[in-house]
Short mmCIF file of C-alpha atoms and ligand atoms in Angstrom, two decimals:
data_model
loop_
_atom_site.label_atom_id
_atom_site.label_comp_id
_atom_site.label_asym_id
_atom_site.label_seq_id
_atom_site.Cartn_x
_atom_site.Cartn_y
_atom_site.Cartn_z
CA MET A 1 8.68 -18.06 11.21
CA ASP A 2 5.39 -16.96 12.79
CA ARG A 3 2.13 -18.58 11.79
CA ILE A 4 -1.48 -17.57 12.29
CA ARG A 5 -4.04 -20.08 13.51
CA ILE A 6 -7.69 -19.44 12.84
CA VAL A 7 -10.75 -21.44 13.83
CA GLY A 8 -13.45 -20.30 11.44
CA GLY A 9 -17.15 -19.81 11.86
CA ASN A 10 -17.44 -16.81 14.20
CA GLU A 11 -19.25 -13.64 13.20
CA LEU A 12 -17.38 -10.37 13.54
CA ASN A 13 -18.99 -7.74 15.77
CA GLY A 14 -17.50 -4.58 17.28
CA THR A 15 -15.15 -1.80 16.26
CA ILE A 16 -11.89 -1.85 14.30
CA SER A 17 -9.80 1.30 14.15
CA ILE A 18 -8.18 1.85 10.80
CA SER A 19 -4.45 2.59 10.80
CA GLY A 20 -2.53 5.09 8.71
CA ALA A 21 -2.02 4.07 5.08
CA LYS A 22 1.17 2.17 4.34
CA ASN A 23 1.14 3.39 0.74
CA ALA A 24 1.11 7.01 1.91
CA ALA A 25 3.46 6.59 4.88
CA LEU A 26 6.26 5.16 2.71
CA PRO A 27 6.43 8.01 0.14
CA LEU A 28 5.88 10.59 2.91
CA MET A 29 8.91 9.25 4.78
CA ILE A 30 10.90 9.33 1.54
CA ALA A 31 9.81 12.94 0.94
CA ALA A 32 11.66 13.89 4.15
CA LEU A 33 14.88 13.54 2.11
CA LEU A 34 13.88 16.69 0.20
CA THR A 35 14.61 19.04 3.12
CA ASP A 36 17.32 19.60 5.71
CA GLU A 37 14.62 20.48 8.25
CA THR A 38 12.55 18.02 10.30
CA LEU A 39 9.40 16.46 8.86
CA ILE A 40 7.02 15.22 11.54
CA LEU A 41 4.60 12.50 10.46
CA ASP A 42 1.69 11.46 12.67
CA ASN A 43 -0.39 8.29 12.38
CA VAL A 44 2.40 6.23 10.85
CA PRO A 45 1.45 2.54 11.02
CA ARG A 46 3.79 0.10 12.81
CA LEU A 47 4.62 -2.20 9.94
CA ALA A 48 7.61 -4.20 8.78
CA ASP A 49 7.79 -2.07 5.60
CA VAL A 50 7.97 1.13 7.66
CA ALA A 51 10.77 -0.32 9.79
CA GLN A 52 12.61 -1.40 6.65
CA LEU A 53 12.35 2.08 5.16
CA GLN A 54 13.69 3.52 8.44
CA ARG A 55 16.79 1.37 7.91
CA ILE A 56 17.12 2.55 4.32
CA LEU A 57 16.80 6.22 5.27
CA GLY A 58 19.24 5.65 8.14
CA ASN A 59 21.78 4.50 5.57
CA HIS A 60 21.54 7.93 3.88
CA GLY A 61 22.24 9.60 7.23
CA VAL A 62 18.66 10.41 8.15
CA ASP A 63 17.82 10.62 11.86
CA ILE A 64 14.43 9.26 12.83
CA MET A 65 12.92 9.60 16.26
CA SER A 66 9.70 7.76 16.94
CA ALA A 67 7.23 8.75 19.62
CA GLY A 68 4.42 6.40 20.56
CA LYS A 69 1.10 6.82 22.26
CA ARG A 70 0.71 9.89 24.49
CA PRO A 71 -1.61 10.47 27.44
CA GLY A 72 -4.94 11.70 26.11
CA ASP A 73 -4.64 9.96 22.76
CA ARG A 74 -8.15 8.76 21.97
CA GLU A 75 -7.58 5.28 20.66
CA TYR A 76 -4.58 3.78 19.06
CA GLN A 77 -3.27 6.52 16.80
CA GLY A 78 -0.16 5.07 15.23
CA GLN A 79 3.30 6.40 15.84
CA THR A 80 4.75 9.83 15.30
CA LEU A 81 8.04 9.97 13.40
CA HIS A 82 10.37 12.96 13.51
CA ILE A 83 12.48 12.59 10.38
CA SER A 84 15.52 14.76 9.89
CA ALA A 85 17.63 14.59 6.73
CA ALA A 86 19.85 17.52 7.79
CA ASP A 87 22.93 15.87 6.34
CA ILE A 88 22.68 13.30 3.59
CA ILE A 89 25.93 11.38 4.03
CA ASP A 90 25.42 8.81 1.30
CA THR A 91 23.50 9.03 -1.99
CA THR A 92 23.73 5.29 -2.65
CA ALA A 93 20.85 2.95 -1.81
CA PRO A 94 22.42 -0.51 -1.77
CA TYR A 95 21.03 -3.75 -3.18
CA ASP A 96 20.71 -5.46 0.24
CA LEU A 97 18.29 -2.82 1.43
CA VAL A 98 16.38 -1.93 -1.75
CA SER A 99 15.80 -5.51 -2.90
CA ARG A 100 13.54 -6.17 0.10
CA MET A 101 10.98 -3.50 -0.74
CA ARG A 102 10.20 -2.08 -4.16
CA ALA A 103 9.04 1.31 -2.90
CA SER A 104 12.49 2.03 -1.47
CA PHE A 105 13.66 2.63 -5.06
CA TRP A 106 11.69 5.89 -4.91
CA VAL A 107 14.47 7.49 -2.80
CA ILE A 108 16.08 8.18 -6.19
CA ALA A 109 13.71 11.15 -6.68
CA PRO A 110 14.54 13.27 -3.60
CA LEU A 111 18.23 12.33 -3.81
CA ILE A 112 18.64 13.51 -7.41
CA ALA A 113 16.45 16.57 -6.76
CA ARG A 114 18.33 17.76 -3.67
CA MET A 115 21.82 16.25 -4.00
CA HIS A 116 21.90 16.23 -7.84
CA GLU A 117 23.11 12.63 -7.78
CA ALA A 118 21.85 9.21 -6.74
CA ARG A 119 22.90 5.62 -7.10
CA VAL A 120 20.05 3.25 -6.34
CA SER A 121 19.91 -0.49 -6.81
CA LEU A 122 17.29 -1.78 -9.24
CA PRO A 123 14.53 -3.23 -7.10
CA GLY A 124 14.04 -6.62 -8.71
CA GLY A 125 14.75 -9.00 -11.56
CA CYS A 126 13.28 -6.84 -14.35
CA ALA A 127 15.54 -5.35 -16.99
CA ILE A 128 15.46 -1.65 -17.57
CA GLY A 129 13.38 -0.59 -20.56
CA THR A 130 10.65 -2.99 -19.59
CA ARG A 131 9.13 -3.18 -16.14
CA PRO A 132 9.20 -2.18 -13.39
CA VAL A 133 10.97 1.19 -13.24
CA ASP A 134 11.18 2.34 -16.87
CA LEU A 135 8.50 4.98 -16.33
CA LEU A 136 10.20 6.31 -13.19
CA ILE A 137 13.38 6.69 -15.20
CA LEU A 138 11.49 8.29 -18.06
CA ALA A 139 10.17 10.93 -15.65
CA LEU A 140 13.63 11.67 -14.23
CA GLU A 141 15.14 11.90 -17.71
CA LYS A 142 12.45 14.36 -18.76
CA LEU A 143 13.43 16.46 -15.76
CA GLY A 144 16.99 16.55 -17.10
CA ALA A 145 18.67 13.73 -15.16
CA ASP A 146 21.35 11.78 -16.95
CA ILE A 147 20.67 8.11 -16.22
CA SER A 148 22.90 5.09 -16.70
CA ILE A 149 22.91 1.53 -15.40
CA ASP A 150 26.02 0.27 -13.68
CA GLY A 151 26.31 -3.12 -12.00
CA GLY A 152 22.60 -3.38 -11.24
CA TYR A 153 22.43 0.21 -10.03
CA VAL A 154 20.59 3.11 -11.59
CA VAL A 155 23.02 6.01 -11.55
CA ALA A 156 21.35 9.41 -11.89
CA LYS A 157 23.20 12.70 -12.29
CA ALA A 158 22.02 16.27 -12.72
CA PRO A 159 25.02 18.49 -11.94
CA GLY A 160 23.14 21.74 -12.51
CA GLY A 161 19.94 20.50 -10.84
CA LEU A 162 16.69 19.29 -12.41
CA ARG A 163 14.64 21.42 -14.82
CA GLY A 164 10.84 21.56 -15.00
CA ALA A 165 9.37 19.55 -17.88
CA ASP A 166 6.22 18.04 -19.34
CA ILE A 167 5.93 14.42 -18.24
CA ALA A 168 3.22 12.47 -20.04
CA PHE A 169 2.94 8.94 -18.67
CA PRO A 170 1.99 6.37 -21.34
CA LYS A 171 0.39 4.28 -18.57
CA VAL A 172 -1.04 5.22 -15.18
CA THR A 173 1.59 4.50 -12.55
CA VAL A 174 1.51 5.26 -8.85
CA SER A 175 5.26 4.84 -8.44
CA GLY A 176 6.00 6.96 -11.52
CA THR A 177 3.70 9.73 -10.30
CA HIS A 178 5.27 9.77 -6.81
CA VAL A 179 8.76 9.98 -8.29
CA ALA A 180 7.85 12.69 -10.83
CA LEU A 181 6.06 14.74 -8.17
CA MET A 182 8.85 14.59 -5.60
CA ALA A 183 11.60 15.30 -8.12
CA ALA A 184 9.73 18.22 -9.72
CA THR A 185 9.29 20.09 -6.42
CA LEU A 186 12.95 21.20 -6.46
CA ALA A 187 13.35 21.53 -10.26
CA LYS A 188 13.90 24.93 -11.88
CA GLY A 189 10.66 25.96 -13.58
CA THR A 190 7.27 24.37 -14.02
CA SER A 191 6.46 20.70 -14.58
CA VAL A 192 3.21 19.34 -15.93
CA ILE A 193 2.53 15.67 -15.18
CA THR A 194 -0.23 14.20 -17.35
CA ASN A 195 -1.97 10.83 -17.11
CA ALA A 196 -0.91 11.01 -13.46
CA ALA A 197 -2.21 8.42 -11.00
CA CYS A 198 -5.19 9.79 -9.02
CA GLU A 199 -4.75 7.56 -5.96
CA PRO A 200 -5.56 9.35 -2.66
CA GLU A 201 -2.03 8.59 -1.43
CA ILE A 202 -0.65 10.83 -4.22
CA ALA A 203 -2.86 13.68 -3.05
CA ASP A 204 -1.78 13.06 0.55
CA VAL A 205 1.90 13.27 -0.35
CA ALA A 206 1.26 16.42 -2.42
CA ALA A 207 -0.57 18.00 0.54
CA CYS A 208 2.43 17.30 2.75
CA LEU A 209 4.87 18.62 0.13
CA ASN A 210 2.83 21.83 -0.12
CA LYS A 211 3.08 22.21 3.69
CA MET A 212 6.85 21.89 3.17
CA GLY A 213 6.76 24.82 0.75
CA ALA A 214 6.20 23.06 -2.58
CA ARG A 215 3.84 24.55 -5.16
CA ILE A 216 1.69 21.69 -6.43
CA THR A 217 -1.81 21.90 -7.86
CA GLY A 218 -4.03 19.19 -9.31
CA ALA A 219 -2.76 16.23 -7.25
CA GLY A 220 -5.53 13.63 -7.14
CA THR A 221 -6.43 14.43 -10.78
CA PRO A 222 -4.75 13.16 -13.99
CA CYS A 223 -2.98 16.51 -14.50
CA ILE A 224 -0.60 17.75 -11.80
CA ILE A 225 1.26 21.05 -12.09
CA VAL A 226 4.39 21.62 -10.04
CA GLU A 227 6.14 24.98 -9.89
CA GLY A 228 9.64 24.23 -8.71
CA VAL A 229 11.03 26.01 -5.63
CA ALA A 230 14.63 26.47 -4.48
CA ARG A 231 14.20 24.66 -1.17
CA LEU A 232 11.65 22.93 1.03
CA HIS A 233 11.30 23.28 4.80
CA GLY A 234 10.03 21.18 7.71
CA ALA A 235 6.33 20.51 8.32
CA ARG A 236 3.92 18.32 10.26
CA HIS A 237 1.49 15.99 8.52
CA THR A 238 -0.94 13.23 9.50
CA VAL A 239 -0.94 10.11 7.29
CA LEU A 240 -4.38 9.47 5.79
CA PRO A 241 -6.28 6.30 6.80
CA ASP A 242 -5.54 3.06 4.99
CA ARG A 243 -8.32 2.43 2.45
CA ILE A 244 -6.99 -1.04 1.66
CA GLU A 245 -7.02 -2.05 5.33
CA ALA A 246 -10.57 -0.66 5.66
CA GLY A 247 -11.69 -2.52 2.52
CA THR A 248 -10.07 -5.72 3.76
CA TYR A 249 -11.94 -5.69 7.08
CA ALA A 250 -15.14 -4.76 5.25
CA MET A 251 -14.71 -7.90 3.11
CA ALA A 252 -13.99 -9.96 6.24
CA VAL A 253 -17.26 -8.83 7.85
CA ALA A 254 -19.19 -9.45 4.63
CA MET A 255 -17.70 -12.95 4.68
CA THR A 256 -18.45 -13.90 8.28
CA GLY A 257 -21.61 -11.89 8.91
CA GLY A 258 -22.08 -9.59 11.92
CA GLU A 259 -21.64 -5.85 12.14
CA VAL A 260 -18.45 -3.82 12.55
CA GLN A 261 -17.67 -0.12 12.80
CA LEU A 262 -14.55 0.75 10.81
CA SER A 263 -13.46 3.67 12.91
CA GLY A 264 -11.55 6.40 11.07
CA ALA A 265 -12.21 4.91 7.61
CA ARG A 266 -13.05 7.46 4.91
CA PRO A 267 -15.75 6.20 2.52
CA GLU A 268 -14.72 8.47 -0.37
CA LEU A 269 -11.36 6.64 -0.48
CA LEU A 270 -12.96 3.27 -1.24
CA GLN A 271 -16.32 4.00 -2.83
CA SER A 272 -15.84 1.46 -5.64
CA ALA A 273 -15.20 -1.33 -3.12
CA LEU A 274 -18.16 -0.27 -0.98
CA ASP A 275 -20.39 -0.32 -4.08
CA VAL A 276 -19.25 -3.88 -4.86
CA LEU A 277 -19.88 -4.94 -1.26
CA GLY A 278 -23.39 -3.50 -1.46
CA GLU A 279 -24.00 -5.41 -4.70
CA ALA A 280 -22.76 -8.57 -2.99
CA GLY A 281 -25.36 -8.18 -0.24
CA ALA A 282 -23.51 -6.39 2.58
CA THR A 283 -25.06 -3.36 4.25
CA VAL A 284 -22.83 -0.31 4.21
CA SER A 285 -23.58 2.92 6.02
CA VAL A 286 -21.50 5.99 6.65
CA ASN A 287 -21.40 7.90 9.94
CA ASN A 288 -19.25 10.56 11.59
CA ASP A 289 -16.78 8.02 12.92
CA GLY A 290 -16.26 6.09 9.67
CA ILE A 291 -18.03 3.23 7.94
CA ARG A 292 -20.41 0.64 9.37
CA ILE A 293 -20.45 -2.67 7.55
CA GLY A 294 -22.64 -5.67 8.17
CA ARG A 295 -24.33 -8.71 6.76
CA ASN A 296 -27.20 -10.28 8.57
CA GLY A 297 -28.66 -13.53 7.37
CA ALA A 298 -28.79 -12.80 3.65
CA GLY A 299 -26.50 -14.87 1.43
CA LEU A 300 -23.76 -13.36 -0.70
CA ARG A 301 -24.52 -12.50 -4.30
CA PRO A 302 -21.92 -13.01 -7.07
CA VAL A 303 -20.33 -9.94 -8.70
CA GLN A 304 -18.37 -9.04 -11.83
CA VAL A 305 -15.42 -6.77 -11.11
CA THR A 306 -12.45 -5.43 -13.07
CA THR A 307 -9.54 -3.82 -11.24
CA ALA A 308 -8.56 -0.34 -12.39
CA PRO A 309 -6.57 2.69 -11.26
CA PHE A 310 -8.32 4.93 -8.69
CA PRO A 311 -11.26 5.58 -8.50
CA GLY A 312 -11.79 2.09 -9.95
CA PHE A 313 -11.75 -1.11 -7.94
CA PRO A 314 -8.24 -1.42 -6.41
CA THR A 315 -5.98 -4.29 -7.37
CA ASP A 316 -4.93 -4.35 -3.72
CA LEU A 317 -8.44 -5.61 -2.79
CA GLN A 318 -8.72 -8.14 -5.62
CA ALA A 319 -7.53 -11.17 -3.61
CA GLN A 320 -9.79 -10.30 -0.67
CA LEU A 321 -12.83 -9.97 -2.97
CA MET A 322 -11.99 -13.31 -4.51
CA ALA A 323 -11.96 -14.93 -1.07
CA LEU A 324 -15.37 -13.39 -0.39
CA MET A 325 -16.82 -14.60 -3.67
CA THR A 326 -15.85 -18.20 -2.93
CA CYS A 327 -18.98 -18.27 -0.75
CA ALA A 328 -21.37 -16.40 -3.08
CA GLY A 329 -24.51 -18.02 -4.46
CA GLY A 330 -23.37 -18.24 -8.08
CA ALA A 331 -20.44 -17.50 -10.37
CA SER A 332 -18.39 -14.30 -10.05
CA VAL A 333 -15.90 -12.96 -12.55
CA ILE A 334 -12.85 -10.95 -11.51
CA THR A 335 -10.50 -9.42 -14.09
CA GLU A 336 -7.08 -8.11 -13.04
CA THR A 337 -5.80 -5.33 -15.29
CA ILE A 338 -3.02 -3.72 -13.20
CA PHE A 339 -0.54 -6.51 -12.51
CA GLU A 340 0.26 -9.68 -14.39
CA ASN A 341 0.34 -12.86 -12.33
CA ARG A 342 -1.57 -11.40 -9.45
CA PHE A 343 -3.48 -14.64 -8.92
CA MET A 344 -1.03 -16.40 -6.63
CA HIS A 345 -3.78 -16.75 -4.03
CA VAL A 346 -5.96 -18.89 -6.33
CA GLN A 347 -4.16 -22.15 -5.65
CA GLU A 348 -4.11 -21.45 -1.91
CA LEU A 349 -7.84 -20.60 -1.85
CA ALA A 350 -8.41 -23.93 -3.60
CA ARG A 351 -7.11 -25.67 -0.44
CA PHE A 352 -10.24 -24.43 1.36
CA GLY A 353 -12.38 -26.08 -1.32
CA ALA A 354 -12.89 -22.90 -3.35
CA ARG A 355 -13.73 -23.45 -7.01
CA ILE A 356 -11.81 -20.97 -9.14
CA SER A 357 -10.74 -21.25 -12.76
CA LEU A 358 -8.28 -18.94 -14.48
CA ASP A 359 -8.17 -17.75 -18.05
CA GLY A 360 -5.45 -15.17 -18.64
CA ASP A 361 -6.25 -12.11 -16.56
CA THR A 362 -9.72 -13.35 -15.63
CA ALA A 363 -10.80 -15.57 -12.75
CA THR A 364 -14.19 -17.24 -12.53
CA ILE A 365 -15.21 -18.14 -9.00
CA ARG A 366 -18.06 -20.57 -8.46
CA GLY A 367 -19.43 -20.10 -4.97
CA THR A 368 -19.64 -22.99 -2.57
CA ASP A 369 -21.71 -23.51 0.60
CA LYS A 370 -18.84 -24.49 2.80
CA LEU A 371 -15.15 -23.76 2.92
CA ARG A 372 -13.04 -26.07 5.06
CA GLY A 373 -10.02 -24.94 7.05
CA ALA A 374 -6.60 -25.94 5.70
CA PRO A 375 -2.89 -25.27 6.06
CA VAL A 376 -2.06 -22.51 3.57
CA MET A 377 0.88 -20.34 2.70
CA ALA A 378 0.99 -16.58 2.31
CA THR A 379 2.55 -15.61 -1.01
CA ASP A 380 2.35 -11.84 -0.95
CA LEU A 381 0.92 -9.09 1.15
CA ARG A 382 -2.66 -8.82 -0.15
CA ALA A 383 -2.89 -12.49 -1.12
CA SER A 384 -2.04 -13.50 2.41
CA VAL A 385 -4.87 -11.53 3.95
CA SER A 386 -7.31 -13.17 1.52
CA LEU A 387 -6.36 -16.48 3.14
CA VAL A 388 -7.17 -15.03 6.55
CA ILE A 389 -10.59 -13.95 5.26
CA ALA A 390 -11.27 -17.44 3.90
CA GLY A 391 -10.07 -18.96 7.18
CA LEU A 392 -12.47 -16.81 9.21
CA ALA A 393 -15.42 -18.34 7.38
CA ALA A 394 -14.10 -21.87 6.88
CA GLU A 395 -15.18 -24.77 9.04
CA GLY A 396 -12.42 -25.94 11.36
CA GLU A 397 -8.81 -24.91 11.69
CA THR A 398 -6.72 -22.90 9.23
CA MET A 399 -3.00 -22.38 9.65
CA VAL A 400 -1.55 -19.50 7.62
CA ASN A 401 2.19 -19.98 7.18
CA ARG A 402 4.77 -17.34 6.25
CA VAL A 403 2.90 -14.46 7.84
CA TYR A 404 5.77 -12.03 7.46
CA HIS A 405 3.97 -10.88 4.32
CA LEU A 406 1.02 -9.87 6.49
CA ASP A 407 3.26 -7.96 8.88
CA ARG A 408 4.51 -5.85 5.98
CA GLY A 409 1.12 -4.27 5.55
CA PHE A 410 -1.40 -5.08 8.28
CA GLU A 411 -0.94 -3.64 11.74
CA ARG A 412 -1.99 -5.85 14.67
CA LEU A 413 -4.27 -7.87 12.39
CA GLU A 414 -4.96 -10.72 14.80
CA GLU A 415 -5.57 -8.29 17.68
CA LYS A 416 -8.07 -6.25 15.67
CA LEU A 417 -9.96 -9.34 14.47
CA SER A 418 -10.00 -11.20 17.78
CA ALA A 419 -11.40 -8.10 19.52
CA CYS A 420 -14.42 -8.53 17.20
CA GLY A 421 -14.93 -12.18 18.09
CA ALA A 422 -12.69 -14.02 15.64
CA SER A 423 -10.81 -17.04 16.90
CA ILE A 424 -7.36 -16.08 15.62
CA GLU A 425 -3.94 -16.25 17.23
CA ARG A 426 -0.32 -15.84 16.28
CA ILE A 427 1.95 -18.76 16.92
CA ARG A 428 5.52 -17.57 17.37
CA ASP A 429 8.15 -20.07 16.36
C1 LIG B 1 1.52 0.95 -5.92
C2 LIG B 1 1.17 0.40 -4.56
C3 LIG B 1 0.60 -1.01 -4.70
C4 LIG B 1 -0.55 -1.02 -5.68
C5 LIG B 1 -0.18 -0.36 -6.99
C6 LIG B 1 -1.34 -0.19 -7.96
C7 LIG B 1 2.70 1.46 -3.05
C8 LIG B 1 3.87 1.32 -2.13
N1 LIG B 1 2.35 0.37 -3.72
O1 LIG B 1 2.52 0.12 -6.47
O2 LIG B 1 0.16 -1.45 -3.40
O3 LIG B 1 -0.96 -2.34 -5.94
O4 LIG B 1 0.36 0.96 -6.75
O5 LIG B 1 -2.37 0.53 -7.36
O6 LIG B 1 2.12 2.52 -3.14
N2 LIG B 1 4.81 -0.12 -14.37
C9 LIG B 1 5.62 -0.12 -15.48
N3 LIG B 1 6.76 0.65 -15.46
C10 LIG B 1 7.09 1.43 -14.39
C11 LIG B 1 6.25 1.44 -13.27
C12 LIG B 1 5.11 0.65 -13.30
O7 LIG B 1 5.35 -0.80 -16.45
O8 LIG B 1 8.12 2.09 -14.45
C13 LIG B 1 3.60 -0.96 -14.39
C14 LIG B 1 3.58 -1.98 -13.25
O9 LIG B 1 4.31 -3.12 -13.57
C15 LIG B 1 2.10 -2.25 -13.13
C16 LIG B 1 1.47 -0.88 -13.41
O10 LIG B 1 2.47 -0.14 -14.12
O11 LIG B 1 1.67 -3.16 -14.10
C17 LIG B 1 1.08 -0.10 -12.18
O12 LIG B 1 2.20 0.01 -11.33
P1 LIG B 1 2.32 1.18 -10.27
O13 LIG B 1 1.04 1.96 -10.27
O14 LIG B 1 3.55 1.95 -10.51
O15 LIG B 1 2.42 0.38 -8.91
P2 LIG B 1 3.38 0.65 -7.68
O16 LIG B 1 3.56 2.12 -7.50
O17 LIG B 1 4.57 -0.21 -7.79
#
């Protein structure tokens, strides 16, 4: 299993180009199942999760052609995928494939909408009726699907097709909103989705669906209206930039000091994180090419942050902010409201000498002058990158083990950071 070795202490200076957003690329690829024509997606990041979804779609009979960099492409621009679901040969998504990535469960929406049947393995250990897919099922049931559970599979049937409905989510859910939106595009009649997630990736998927002939208004707000259409057609769409990747590198620069241009980043997608970085003492400016982030000399100030659905502070940047606050001049408080148990990184950060105490959903981080490098283990995608951030600032050597978590969501991480002066390398075993 690959490891990442970091020798901390170097400032970051230079330019990092921001890749396409994983959390938009995955549902966009899944949306290709809604049409028998080709969907072309540009700026798709090269990530393990994208490759895994390609395998899952392949199992349904989807053909995917990927084209790489072309002459004249300005910088690295991600890959272009031509996705054709002309013939869906199988409406079952098996356990082996779905269990590796939660988002793959979302194929249930286009399959039931277009094929009127789907059989999709439950993604993880949770029982139905509690987390994690009860709200996705609620949405499909509202749209007229008949749902049962059989041998760990969710079996959905709608012999006459789905019907438009009012879907009021009791809790804001990104996955629920994606599923409701995709399924409603091919339902008969109008659907109104309320308390919808407002994440930019939802709006990006809706924009693509509209290019495919869907009639969606209000995506990006808590109320989305979908007028169902009989069929969708092919389209071409560029995946929006990854706000979590941009926020992660911004935190890394705030941690090490220096100045980095985040090329292609869109400030309006991560304003809450930029505000927190400003409060913590980083300098943030916006220009035509993206965001410029720096910290020169001044120490880090502690902050109080609570994660929240968009436009609040993203849970996907919580671990990175915690790493940053380990070096602040005082005590910071971070409250996690989206996911339970999303503090797996705390014990690993402690190996660097970080002083963090936990009380339920709240972490108190007492800043220290010096972190020291350590062997650490990545536990999940965002937690693992927080260890990289700590390692960049820590004195001496850090070895991050189990980096496959990083490869799920961060494209060419060590290349991007070393180009800005970090001492970081991948050790292939
Ligand atoms: C997506 C993102 C993930 C991000 C999260 C919150 C993708 C691929 N992943 O995850 O990176 O951290 O949004 O911004 O886009 N819930 C239920 N029942 C359900 C569905 C969700 O109780 O049926 C709960 C979850 O357990 C969680 C909360 O709702 O506590 C939010 O989950 P959700 O917004 O759906 O997250 P994901 O879409 O899984």
